[in-house]
CSV table of C-alpha atoms in Angstrom, one decimal:
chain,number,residue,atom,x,y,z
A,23,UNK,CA,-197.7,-207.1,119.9
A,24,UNK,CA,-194.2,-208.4,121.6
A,25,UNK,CA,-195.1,-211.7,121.1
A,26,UNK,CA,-195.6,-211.0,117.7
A,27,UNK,CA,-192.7,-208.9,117.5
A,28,UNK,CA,-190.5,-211.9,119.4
A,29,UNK,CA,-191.7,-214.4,117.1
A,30,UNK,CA,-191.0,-212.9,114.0
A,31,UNK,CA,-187.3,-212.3,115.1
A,32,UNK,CA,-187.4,-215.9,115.9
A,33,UNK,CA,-188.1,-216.6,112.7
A,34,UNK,CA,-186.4,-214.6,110.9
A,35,UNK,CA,-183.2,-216.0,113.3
A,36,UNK,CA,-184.0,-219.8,111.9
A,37,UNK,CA,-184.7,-219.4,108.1
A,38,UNK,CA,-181.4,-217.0,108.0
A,39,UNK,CA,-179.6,-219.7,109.9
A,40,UNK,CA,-181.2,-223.0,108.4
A,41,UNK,CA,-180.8,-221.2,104.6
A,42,UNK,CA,-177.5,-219.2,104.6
A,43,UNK,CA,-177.5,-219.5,101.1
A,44,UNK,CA,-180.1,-217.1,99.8
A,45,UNK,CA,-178.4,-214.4,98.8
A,46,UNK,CA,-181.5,-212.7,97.6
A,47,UNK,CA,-180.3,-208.5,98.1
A,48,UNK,CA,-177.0,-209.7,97.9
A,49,UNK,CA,-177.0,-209.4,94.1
A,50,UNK,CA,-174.0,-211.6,94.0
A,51,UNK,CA,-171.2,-212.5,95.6
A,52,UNK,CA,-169.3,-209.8,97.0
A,53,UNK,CA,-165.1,-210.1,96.9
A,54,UNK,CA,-163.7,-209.4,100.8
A,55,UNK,CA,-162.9,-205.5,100.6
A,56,UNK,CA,-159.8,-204.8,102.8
A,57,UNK,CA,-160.3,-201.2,104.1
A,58,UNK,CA,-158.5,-200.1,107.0
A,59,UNK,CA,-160.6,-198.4,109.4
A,60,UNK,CA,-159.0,-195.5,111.0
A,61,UNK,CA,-159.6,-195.2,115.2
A,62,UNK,CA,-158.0,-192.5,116.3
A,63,UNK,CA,-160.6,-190.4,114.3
A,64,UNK,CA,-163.6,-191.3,116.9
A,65,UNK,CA,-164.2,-190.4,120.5
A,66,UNK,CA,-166.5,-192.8,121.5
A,67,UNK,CA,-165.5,-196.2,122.8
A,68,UNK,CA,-168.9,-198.2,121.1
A,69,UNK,CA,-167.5,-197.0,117.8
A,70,UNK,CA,-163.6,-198.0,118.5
A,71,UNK,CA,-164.9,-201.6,119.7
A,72,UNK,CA,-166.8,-201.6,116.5
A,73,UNK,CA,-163.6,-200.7,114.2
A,74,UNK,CA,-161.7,-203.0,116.0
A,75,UNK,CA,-163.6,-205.7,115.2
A,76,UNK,CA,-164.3,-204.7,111.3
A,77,UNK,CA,-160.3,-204.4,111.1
A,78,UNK,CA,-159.7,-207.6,112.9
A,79,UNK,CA,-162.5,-209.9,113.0
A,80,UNK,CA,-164.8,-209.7,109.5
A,81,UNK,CA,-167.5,-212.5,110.8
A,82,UNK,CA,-168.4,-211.0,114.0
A,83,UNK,CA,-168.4,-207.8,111.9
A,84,UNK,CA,-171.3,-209.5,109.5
A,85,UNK,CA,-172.9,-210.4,113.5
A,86,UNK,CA,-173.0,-207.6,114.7
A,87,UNK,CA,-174.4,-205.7,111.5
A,88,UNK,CA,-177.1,-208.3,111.0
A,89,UNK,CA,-177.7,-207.7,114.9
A,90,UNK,CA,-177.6,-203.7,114.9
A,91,UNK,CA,-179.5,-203.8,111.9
A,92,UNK,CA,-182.6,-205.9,112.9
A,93,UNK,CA,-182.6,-204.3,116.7
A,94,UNK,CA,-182.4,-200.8,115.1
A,95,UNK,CA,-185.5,-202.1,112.7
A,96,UNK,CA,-187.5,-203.3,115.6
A,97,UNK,CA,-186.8,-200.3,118.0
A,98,UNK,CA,-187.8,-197.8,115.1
A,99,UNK,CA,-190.5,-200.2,114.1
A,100,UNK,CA,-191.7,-199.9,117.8
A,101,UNK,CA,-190.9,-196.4,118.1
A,102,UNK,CA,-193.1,-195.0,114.7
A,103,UNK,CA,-195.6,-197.6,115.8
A,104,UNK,CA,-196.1,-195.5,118.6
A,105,UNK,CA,-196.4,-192.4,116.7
A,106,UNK,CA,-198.4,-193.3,114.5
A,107,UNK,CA,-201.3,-194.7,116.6
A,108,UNK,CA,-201.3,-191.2,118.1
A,109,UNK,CA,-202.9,-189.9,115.1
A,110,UNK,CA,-205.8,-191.8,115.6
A,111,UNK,CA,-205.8,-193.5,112.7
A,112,UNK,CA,-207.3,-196.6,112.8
A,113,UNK,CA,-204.1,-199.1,112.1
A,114,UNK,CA,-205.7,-202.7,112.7
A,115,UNK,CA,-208.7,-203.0,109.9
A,116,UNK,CA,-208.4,-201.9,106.2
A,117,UNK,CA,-210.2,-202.6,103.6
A,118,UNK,CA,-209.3,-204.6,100.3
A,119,UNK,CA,-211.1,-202.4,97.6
A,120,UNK,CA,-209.1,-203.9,94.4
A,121,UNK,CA,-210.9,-201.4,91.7
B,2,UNK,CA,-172.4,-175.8,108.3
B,3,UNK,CA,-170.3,-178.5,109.7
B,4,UNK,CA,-173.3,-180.1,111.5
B,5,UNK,CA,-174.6,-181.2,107.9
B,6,UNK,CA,-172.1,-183.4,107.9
B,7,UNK,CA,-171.0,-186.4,110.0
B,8,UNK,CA,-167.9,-188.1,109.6
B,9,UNK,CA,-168.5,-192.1,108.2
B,10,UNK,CA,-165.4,-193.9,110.4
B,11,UNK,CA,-165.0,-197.0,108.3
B,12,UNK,CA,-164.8,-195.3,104.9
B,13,UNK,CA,-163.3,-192.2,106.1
B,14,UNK,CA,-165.2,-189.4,105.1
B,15,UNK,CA,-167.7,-186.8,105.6
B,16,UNK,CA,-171.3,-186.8,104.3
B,17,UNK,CA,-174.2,-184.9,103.9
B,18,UNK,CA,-176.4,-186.6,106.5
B,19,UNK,CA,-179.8,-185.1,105.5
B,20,UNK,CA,-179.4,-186.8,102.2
B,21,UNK,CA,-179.4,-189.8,103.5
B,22,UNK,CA,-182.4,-189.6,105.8
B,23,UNK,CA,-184.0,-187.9,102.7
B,24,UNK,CA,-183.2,-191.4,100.6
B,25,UNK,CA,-184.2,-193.3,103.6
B,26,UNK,CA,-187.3,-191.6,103.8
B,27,UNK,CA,-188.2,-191.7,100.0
B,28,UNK,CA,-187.3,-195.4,99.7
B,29,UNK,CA,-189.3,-196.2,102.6
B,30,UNK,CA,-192.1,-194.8,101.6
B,31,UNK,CA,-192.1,-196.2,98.2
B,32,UNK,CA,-190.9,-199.9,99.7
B,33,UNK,CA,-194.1,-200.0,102.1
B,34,UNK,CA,-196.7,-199.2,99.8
B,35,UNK,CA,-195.4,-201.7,96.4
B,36,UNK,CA,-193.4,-203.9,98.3
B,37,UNK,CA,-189.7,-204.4,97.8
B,38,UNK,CA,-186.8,-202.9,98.7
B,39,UNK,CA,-185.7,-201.0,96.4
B,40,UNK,CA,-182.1,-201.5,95.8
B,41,UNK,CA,-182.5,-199.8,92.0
B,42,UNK,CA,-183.2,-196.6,93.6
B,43,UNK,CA,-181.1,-195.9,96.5
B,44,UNK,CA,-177.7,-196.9,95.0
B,45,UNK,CA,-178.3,-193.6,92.1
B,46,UNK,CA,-179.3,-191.6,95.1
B,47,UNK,CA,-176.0,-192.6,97.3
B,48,UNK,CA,-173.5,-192.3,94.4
B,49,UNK,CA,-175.4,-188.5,94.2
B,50,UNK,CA,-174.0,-188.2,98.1
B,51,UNK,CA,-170.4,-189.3,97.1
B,52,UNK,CA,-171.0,-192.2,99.0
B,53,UNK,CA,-168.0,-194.4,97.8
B,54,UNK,CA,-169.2,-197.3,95.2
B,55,UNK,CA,-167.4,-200.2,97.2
B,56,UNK,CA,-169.9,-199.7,100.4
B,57,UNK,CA,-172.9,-198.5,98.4
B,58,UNK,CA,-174.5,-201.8,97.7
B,59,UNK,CA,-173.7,-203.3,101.3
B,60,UNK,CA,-175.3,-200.0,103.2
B,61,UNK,CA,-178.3,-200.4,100.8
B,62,UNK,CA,-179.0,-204.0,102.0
B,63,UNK,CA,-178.9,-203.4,105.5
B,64,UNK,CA,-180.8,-200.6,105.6
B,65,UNK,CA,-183.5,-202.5,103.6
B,66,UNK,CA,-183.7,-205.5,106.0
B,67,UNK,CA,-184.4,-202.8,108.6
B,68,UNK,CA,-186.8,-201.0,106.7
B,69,UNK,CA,-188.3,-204.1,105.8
B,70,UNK,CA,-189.1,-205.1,109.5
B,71,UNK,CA,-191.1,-202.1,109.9
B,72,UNK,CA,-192.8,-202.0,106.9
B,73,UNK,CA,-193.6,-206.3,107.8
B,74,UNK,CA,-194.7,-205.4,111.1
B,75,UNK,CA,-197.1,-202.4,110.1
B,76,UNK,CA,-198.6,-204.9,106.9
B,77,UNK,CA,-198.8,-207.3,109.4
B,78,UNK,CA,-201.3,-205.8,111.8
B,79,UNK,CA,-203.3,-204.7,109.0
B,80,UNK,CA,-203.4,-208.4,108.2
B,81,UNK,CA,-201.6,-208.1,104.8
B,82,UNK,CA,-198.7,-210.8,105.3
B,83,UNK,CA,-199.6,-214.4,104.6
B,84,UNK,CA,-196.8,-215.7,106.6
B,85,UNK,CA,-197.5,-219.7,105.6
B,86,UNK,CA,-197.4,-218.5,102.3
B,87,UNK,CA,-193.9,-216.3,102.4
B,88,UNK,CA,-192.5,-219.1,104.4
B,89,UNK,CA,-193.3,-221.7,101.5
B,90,UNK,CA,-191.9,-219.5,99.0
B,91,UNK,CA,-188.8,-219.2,100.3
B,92,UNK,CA,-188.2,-222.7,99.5
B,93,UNK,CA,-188.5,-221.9,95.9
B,94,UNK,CA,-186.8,-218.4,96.0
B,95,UNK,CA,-183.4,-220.4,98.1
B,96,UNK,CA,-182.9,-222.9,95.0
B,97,UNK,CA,-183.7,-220.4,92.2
B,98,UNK,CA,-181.4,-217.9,93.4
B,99,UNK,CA,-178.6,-220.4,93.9
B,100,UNK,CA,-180.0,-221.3,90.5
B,101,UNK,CA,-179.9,-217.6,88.9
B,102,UNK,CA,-176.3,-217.4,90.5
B,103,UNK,CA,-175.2,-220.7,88.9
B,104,UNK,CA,-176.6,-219.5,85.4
B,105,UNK,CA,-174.6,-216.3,86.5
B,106,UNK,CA,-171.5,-217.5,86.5
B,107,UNK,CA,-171.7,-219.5,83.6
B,108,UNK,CA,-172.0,-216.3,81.6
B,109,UNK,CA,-169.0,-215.0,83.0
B,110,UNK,CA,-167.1,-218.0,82.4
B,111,UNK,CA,-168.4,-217.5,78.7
B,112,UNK,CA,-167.3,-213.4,79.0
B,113,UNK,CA,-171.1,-212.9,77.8
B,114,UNK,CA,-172.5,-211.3,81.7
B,115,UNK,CA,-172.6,-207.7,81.4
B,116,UNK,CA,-175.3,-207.2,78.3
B,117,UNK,CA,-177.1,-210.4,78.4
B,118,UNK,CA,-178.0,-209.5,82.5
B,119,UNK,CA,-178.8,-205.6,81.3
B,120,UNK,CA,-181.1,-206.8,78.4
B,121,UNK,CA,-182.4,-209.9,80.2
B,122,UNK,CA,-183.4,-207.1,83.1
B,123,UNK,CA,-184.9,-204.9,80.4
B,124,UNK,CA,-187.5,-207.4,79.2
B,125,UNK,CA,-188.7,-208.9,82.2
B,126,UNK,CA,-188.8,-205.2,83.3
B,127,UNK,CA,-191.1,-204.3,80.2
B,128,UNK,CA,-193.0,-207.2,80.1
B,129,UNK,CA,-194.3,-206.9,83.8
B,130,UNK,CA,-194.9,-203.2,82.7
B,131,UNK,CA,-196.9,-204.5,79.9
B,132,UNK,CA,-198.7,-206.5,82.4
B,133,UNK,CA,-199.6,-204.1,84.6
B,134,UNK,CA,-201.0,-201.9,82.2
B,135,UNK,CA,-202.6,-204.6,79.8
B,136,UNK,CA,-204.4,-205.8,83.1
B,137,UNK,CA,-205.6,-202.3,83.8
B,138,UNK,CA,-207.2,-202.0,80.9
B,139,UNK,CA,-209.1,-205.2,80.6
B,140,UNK,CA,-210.1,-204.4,84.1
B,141,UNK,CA,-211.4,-201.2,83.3
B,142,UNK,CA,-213.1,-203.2,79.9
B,143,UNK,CA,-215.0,-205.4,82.4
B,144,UNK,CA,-216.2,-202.9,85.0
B,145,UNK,CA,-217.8,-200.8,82.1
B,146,UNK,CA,-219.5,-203.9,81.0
B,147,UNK,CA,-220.6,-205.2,84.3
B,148,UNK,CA,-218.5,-208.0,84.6
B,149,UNK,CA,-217.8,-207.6,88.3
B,150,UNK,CA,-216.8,-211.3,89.6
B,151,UNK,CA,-215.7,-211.9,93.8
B,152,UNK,CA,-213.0,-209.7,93.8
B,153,UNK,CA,-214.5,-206.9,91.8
B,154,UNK,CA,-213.7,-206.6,88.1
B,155,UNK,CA,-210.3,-208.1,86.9
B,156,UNK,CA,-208.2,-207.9,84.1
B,157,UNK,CA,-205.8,-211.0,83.8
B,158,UNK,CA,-206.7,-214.4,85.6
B,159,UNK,CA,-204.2,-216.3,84.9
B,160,UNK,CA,-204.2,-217.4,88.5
B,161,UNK,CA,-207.5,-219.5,88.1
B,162,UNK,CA,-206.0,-221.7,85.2
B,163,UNK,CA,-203.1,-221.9,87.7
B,164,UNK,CA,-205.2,-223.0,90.5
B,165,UNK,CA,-206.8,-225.6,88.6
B,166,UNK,CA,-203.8,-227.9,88.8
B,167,UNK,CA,-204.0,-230.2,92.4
B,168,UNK,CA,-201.4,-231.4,92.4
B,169,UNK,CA,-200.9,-232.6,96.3
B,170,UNK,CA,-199.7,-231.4,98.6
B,171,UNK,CA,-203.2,-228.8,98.6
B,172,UNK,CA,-203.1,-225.7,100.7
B,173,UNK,CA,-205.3,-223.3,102.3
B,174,UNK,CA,-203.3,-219.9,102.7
B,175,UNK,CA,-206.2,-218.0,104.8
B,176,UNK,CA,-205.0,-214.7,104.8
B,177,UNK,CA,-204.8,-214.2,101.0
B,178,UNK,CA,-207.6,-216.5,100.5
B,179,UNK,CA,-206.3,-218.8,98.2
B,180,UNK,CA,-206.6,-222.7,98.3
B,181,UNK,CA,-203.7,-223.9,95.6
B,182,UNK,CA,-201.0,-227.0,95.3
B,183,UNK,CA,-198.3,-226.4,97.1
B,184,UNK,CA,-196.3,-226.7,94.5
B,185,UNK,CA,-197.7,-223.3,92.9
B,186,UNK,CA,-196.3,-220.9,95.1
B,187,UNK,CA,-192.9,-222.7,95.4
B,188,UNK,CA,-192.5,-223.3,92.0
B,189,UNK,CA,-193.6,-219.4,90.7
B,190,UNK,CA,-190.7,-217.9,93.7
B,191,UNK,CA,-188.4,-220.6,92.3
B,192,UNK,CA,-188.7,-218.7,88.9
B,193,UNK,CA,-188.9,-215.4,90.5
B,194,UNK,CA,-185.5,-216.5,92.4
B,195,UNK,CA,-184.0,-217.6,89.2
B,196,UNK,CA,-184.3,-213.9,87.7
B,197,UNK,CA,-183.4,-212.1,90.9
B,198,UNK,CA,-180.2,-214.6,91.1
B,199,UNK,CA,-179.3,-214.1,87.9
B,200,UNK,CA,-180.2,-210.2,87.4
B,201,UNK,CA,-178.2,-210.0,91.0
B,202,UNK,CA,-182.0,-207.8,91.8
B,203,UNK,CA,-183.4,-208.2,95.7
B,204,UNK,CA,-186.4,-209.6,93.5
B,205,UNK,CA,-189.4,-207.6,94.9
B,206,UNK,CA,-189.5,-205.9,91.5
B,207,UNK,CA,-191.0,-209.8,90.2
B,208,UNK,CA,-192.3,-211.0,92.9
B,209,UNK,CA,-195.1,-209.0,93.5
B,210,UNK,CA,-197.0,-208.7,90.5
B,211,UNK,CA,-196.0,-212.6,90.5
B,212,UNK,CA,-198.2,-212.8,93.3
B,213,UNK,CA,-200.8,-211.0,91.9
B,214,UNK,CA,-200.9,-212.3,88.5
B,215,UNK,CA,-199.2,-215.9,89.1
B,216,UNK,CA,-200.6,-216.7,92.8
B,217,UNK,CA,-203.7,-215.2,92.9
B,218,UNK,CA,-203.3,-212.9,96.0
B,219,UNK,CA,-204.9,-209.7,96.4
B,220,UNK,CA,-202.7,-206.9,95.7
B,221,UNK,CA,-202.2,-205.4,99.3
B,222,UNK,CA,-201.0,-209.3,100.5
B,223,UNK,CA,-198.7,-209.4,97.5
B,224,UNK,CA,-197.5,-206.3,99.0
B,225,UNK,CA,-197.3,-207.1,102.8
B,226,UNK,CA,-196.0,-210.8,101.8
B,227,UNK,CA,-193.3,-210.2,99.7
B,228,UNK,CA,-192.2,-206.8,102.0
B,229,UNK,CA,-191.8,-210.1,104.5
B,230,UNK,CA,-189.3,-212.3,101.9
B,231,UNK,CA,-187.2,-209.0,101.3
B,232,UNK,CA,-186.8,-208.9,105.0
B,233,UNK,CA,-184.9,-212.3,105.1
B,234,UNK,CA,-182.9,-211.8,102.2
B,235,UNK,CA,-182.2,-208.3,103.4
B,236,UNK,CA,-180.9,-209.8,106.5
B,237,UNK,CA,-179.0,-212.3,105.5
B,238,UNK,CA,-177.9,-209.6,103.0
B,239,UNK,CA,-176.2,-207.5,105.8
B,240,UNK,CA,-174.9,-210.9,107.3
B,241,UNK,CA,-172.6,-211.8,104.3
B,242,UNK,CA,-172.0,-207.7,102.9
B,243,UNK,CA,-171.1,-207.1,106.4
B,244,UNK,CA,-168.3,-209.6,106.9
B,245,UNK,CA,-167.3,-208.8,103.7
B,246,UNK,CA,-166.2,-205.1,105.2
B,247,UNK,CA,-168.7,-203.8,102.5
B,248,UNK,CA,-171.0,-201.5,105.0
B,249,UNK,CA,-171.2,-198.4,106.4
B,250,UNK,CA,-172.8,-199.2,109.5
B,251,UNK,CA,-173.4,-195.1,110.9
B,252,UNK,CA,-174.8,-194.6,107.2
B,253,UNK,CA,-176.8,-197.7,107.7
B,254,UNK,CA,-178.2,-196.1,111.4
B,255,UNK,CA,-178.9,-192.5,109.6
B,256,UNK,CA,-180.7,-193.7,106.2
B,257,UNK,CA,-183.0,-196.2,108.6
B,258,UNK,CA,-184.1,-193.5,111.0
B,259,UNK,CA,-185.9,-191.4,108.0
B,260,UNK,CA,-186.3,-195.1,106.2
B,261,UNK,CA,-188.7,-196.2,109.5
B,262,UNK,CA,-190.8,-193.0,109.2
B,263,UNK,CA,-191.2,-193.1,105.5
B,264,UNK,CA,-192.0,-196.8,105.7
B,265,UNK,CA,-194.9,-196.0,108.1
B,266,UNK,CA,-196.4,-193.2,105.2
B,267,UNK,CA,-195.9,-196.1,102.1
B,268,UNK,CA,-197.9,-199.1,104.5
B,269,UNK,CA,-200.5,-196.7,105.6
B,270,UNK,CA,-201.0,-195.7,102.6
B,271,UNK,CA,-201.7,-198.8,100.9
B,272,UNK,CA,-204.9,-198.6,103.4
B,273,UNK,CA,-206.5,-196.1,101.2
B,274,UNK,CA,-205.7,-196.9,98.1
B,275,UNK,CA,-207.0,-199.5,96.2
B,276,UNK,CA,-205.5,-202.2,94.4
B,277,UNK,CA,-205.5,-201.0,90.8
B,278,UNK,CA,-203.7,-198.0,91.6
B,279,UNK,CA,-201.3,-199.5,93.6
B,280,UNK,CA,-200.9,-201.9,90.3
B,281,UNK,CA,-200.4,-199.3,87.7
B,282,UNK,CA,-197.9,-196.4,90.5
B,283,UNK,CA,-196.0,-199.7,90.3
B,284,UNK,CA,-195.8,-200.1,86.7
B,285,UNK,CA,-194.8,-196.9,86.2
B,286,UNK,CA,-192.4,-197.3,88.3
B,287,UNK,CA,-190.9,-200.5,86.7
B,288,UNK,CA,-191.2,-198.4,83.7
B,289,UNK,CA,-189.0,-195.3,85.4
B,290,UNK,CA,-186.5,-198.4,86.2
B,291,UNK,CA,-186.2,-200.3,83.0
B,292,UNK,CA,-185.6,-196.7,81.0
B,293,UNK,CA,-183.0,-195.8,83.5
B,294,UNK,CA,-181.4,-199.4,82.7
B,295,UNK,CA,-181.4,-198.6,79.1
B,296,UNK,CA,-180.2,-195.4,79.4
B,297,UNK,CA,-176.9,-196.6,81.3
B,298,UNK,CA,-176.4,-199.3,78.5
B,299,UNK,CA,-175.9,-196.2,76.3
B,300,UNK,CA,-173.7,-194.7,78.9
B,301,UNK,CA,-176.0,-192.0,79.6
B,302,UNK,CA,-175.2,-192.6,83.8
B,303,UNK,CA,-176.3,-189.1,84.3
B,304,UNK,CA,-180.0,-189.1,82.7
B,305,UNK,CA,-180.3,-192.1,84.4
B,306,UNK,CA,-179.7,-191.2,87.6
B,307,UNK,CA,-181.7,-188.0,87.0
B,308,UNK,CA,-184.6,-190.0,85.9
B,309,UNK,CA,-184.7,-192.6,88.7
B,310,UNK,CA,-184.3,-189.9,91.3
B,311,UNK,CA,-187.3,-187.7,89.4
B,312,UNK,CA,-189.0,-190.6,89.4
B,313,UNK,CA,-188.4,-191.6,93.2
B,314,UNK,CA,-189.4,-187.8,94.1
B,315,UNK,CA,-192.6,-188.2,92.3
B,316,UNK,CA,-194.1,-191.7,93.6
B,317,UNK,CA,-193.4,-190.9,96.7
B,318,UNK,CA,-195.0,-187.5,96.8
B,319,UNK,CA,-197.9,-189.3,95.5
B,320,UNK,CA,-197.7,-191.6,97.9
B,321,UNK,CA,-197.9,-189.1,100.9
B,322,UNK,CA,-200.9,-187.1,99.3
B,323,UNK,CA,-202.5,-190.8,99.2
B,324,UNK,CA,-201.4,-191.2,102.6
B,325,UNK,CA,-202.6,-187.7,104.4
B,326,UNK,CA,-205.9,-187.0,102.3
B,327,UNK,CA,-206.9,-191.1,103.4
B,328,UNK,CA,-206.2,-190.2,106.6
B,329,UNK,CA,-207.7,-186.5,106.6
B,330,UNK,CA,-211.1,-188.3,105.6
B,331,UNK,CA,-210.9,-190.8,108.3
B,332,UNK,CA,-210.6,-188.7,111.3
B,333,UNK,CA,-212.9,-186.1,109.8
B,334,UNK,CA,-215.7,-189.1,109.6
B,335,UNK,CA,-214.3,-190.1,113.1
B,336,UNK,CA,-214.9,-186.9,114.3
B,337,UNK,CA,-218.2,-186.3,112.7
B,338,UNK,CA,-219.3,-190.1,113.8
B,339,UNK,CA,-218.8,-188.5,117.0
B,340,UNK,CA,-220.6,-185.7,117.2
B,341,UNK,CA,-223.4,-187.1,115.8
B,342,UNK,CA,-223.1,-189.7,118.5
B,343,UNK,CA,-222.7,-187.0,121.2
């Protein structure tokens, strides 16, 4: 299951890197928004490295959310995975009944 | 009640977190089991929130690429993703969108977008509803007379006269058991990308029942294929939104965590239901989407938001009675396999 887990990301890395213009859920291009994000509202020092950057550096912002986002989806991924074979459902064979 | 709401640090505000793992839930569950994102319905559900317009949209992709993932990776190990086959058709969906885009921006140079996207949307909306339901029927026609074929009785087959042109290079796609040119799959997701380009749609909406009616592929690989294209255009999504400065990334975080649980319900489900239903829950569905559409044309925002949110409620209710009845059954036979085996 890693492997298969490892080689989708590794996919996934070289089609967005080889296509970078498929702006499929994009809808469009977006104009730069220029939004100030305020630090002294947060305690925790993840979160002020993270504003910094969205105030001063916008790419490594688009990085890091394209990073967060796809760790988050494979940890959760993992994570209900786990759950879910619990039940005892059988999650490896199904049947394709079409009517 | 302070603890109901956490404080978003790039926009500035407070929101009502259960909402969101609410939408994430209901969009993931409804995503896994027809296959797309879902973009139509979460951006009604966050404007409900107060989540501010200008980091709606971006928040909505990324937390579809991530619900995505999970919903690939579950479809994937019940052998429902035809990964040589998504991979050839994102050649076609990259030039049609750039296509779409260009035909996009023509409009607006011509000060014609806004109404020729909304009723361009509308049709394609009501003629794959038409589809849907017009297949149905002529399914349920040829079952009653016997006509039961390889895959059971079907309704629309446009896919064999599709299949009949060889043009080389031929294929072999195993897992959705089709042997077609090439040129079919990339040439169907280069019109699919042309509409979602030009509608500004993620394009799950077309391209499933495209793969069903277009492709040939069984209904749950259309599902578990195409959950795999919105997974790359939802990340690249987040890529260009996010150095934009358009997401909420803590919103992002909150929506995914009840987005990975409901995405788990919607692919399970698909397990027990079969393809035909999953078919016509999806054209009401599209139905549910194109009304809404109309409805803000007349400037009727609220209806419409009411109606897609209704909507969203019900499917995925239905989905999750699919879901835990299919299951029930399954560990009761378990169970009783057991005990007859004990």
């Amino acid at each position: 299951m890693r492997t298969v887990y490892l080689g989708l990301c590794a996919l996934v890395a070289a089609i967005v890197s080889l296509f970078p213009d498929p702006a499929v859920a994009a809808g469009g291009g977006a104009e730069m928004l220029v939004v100030v994000a305020d630090k002294r509202m947060v305690d925790s020092e993840i979160t002020k490295y993270l504003l910094d950057v969205y105030n001063v550096n916008p790419f490594l912002m688009g990085v890091w959310c394209t990073i967060l986002t796809a760790a988050l989806g494979v940890t959760l991924g993992f994570l209900t995975d786990q759950i879910m074979k619990r039940t005892g459902i059988d999650l490896t064979s199904r049947k394709i009944v079409e009517h | 009640m302070d603890w109901l709401y956490m404080y978003m640090p790039i926009a500035g505000f407070d929101i009502f977190w259960p909402g969101l793992v609410l939408i994430g839930f209901s969009v993931g569950v409804i995503g896994g089991f027809f296959g797309m994102g879902g973009a139509w319905m979460v951006t009604p559900g966050l404007n409900i929130l107060g989540f501010p317009m200008a980091f709606a949209i971006g928040s909505d992709i990324a937390h579809i690429a991530g619900k995505s993932m999970v919903s690939t990776f579950r479809h994937s190990k019940f052998g429902n993703v035809d990964y040589k086959l998504g991979v050839v058709m994102v050649i076609g969906t990259v030039i049609g969108i750039e296509v779409g885009a260009q035909i996009v921006m023509w409009l607006e140079a011509l000060g014609k977008v806004g109404p020729v996207v909304r009723w361009v949307y509308v049709g394609v909306l009501l003629l794959i509803a038409f589809m849907v339901f017009y297949d149905y029927r002529k399914a349920v026609k040829a079952r009653a007379r016997g006509d039961v074929g390889e895959r059971g009785a079907e309704g629309i087959t446009w896919y064999r006269t599709l299949h009949k042109i060889k043009i080389p290079p031929m294929m072999h796609f195993r897992v959705a058991g089709i042997y077609c040119s090439a040129w079919l799959p990339i040439f169907v997701s280069f019109l699919t990308g042309v509409l979602a380009g030009f509608l500004g749609i993620g394009g799950g909406l077309l391209r499933m029942p495209a793969l069903v009616y277009l492709v040939g592929c069984p209904t749950h690989i259309a599902v578990g294929t195409d959950l795999f294209e919105v997974m790359i255009s939802g990340l690249y999504g987040t890529f260009t939104y996010g150095a934009k400065g358009r997401i909420e990334m803590w919103a992002v975080f909150v929506m995914l965590c009840g987005a990975a649980i409901g995405a788990q319900f919607g692919t399970v489900a698909t397990k027990y239901a079969k393809g035909y239903g999953i078919r016509v829950a999806f054209g009401l569905a599209v139905l549910a989407c194109m009304i809404s559409i109309i409805l803000k044309q007349f400037k009727y925002d609220m209806s419409a938001t009411v109606l897609i949110l209704g909507a969203v409620g019900a499917i995925s209710l239905y989905i999750i009675i699919i879901m835990v009845r299919g299951a029930a059954q399954e560990l009761r036979e378990k169970k009783e396999a057991q005990q007859l085996a004990a």
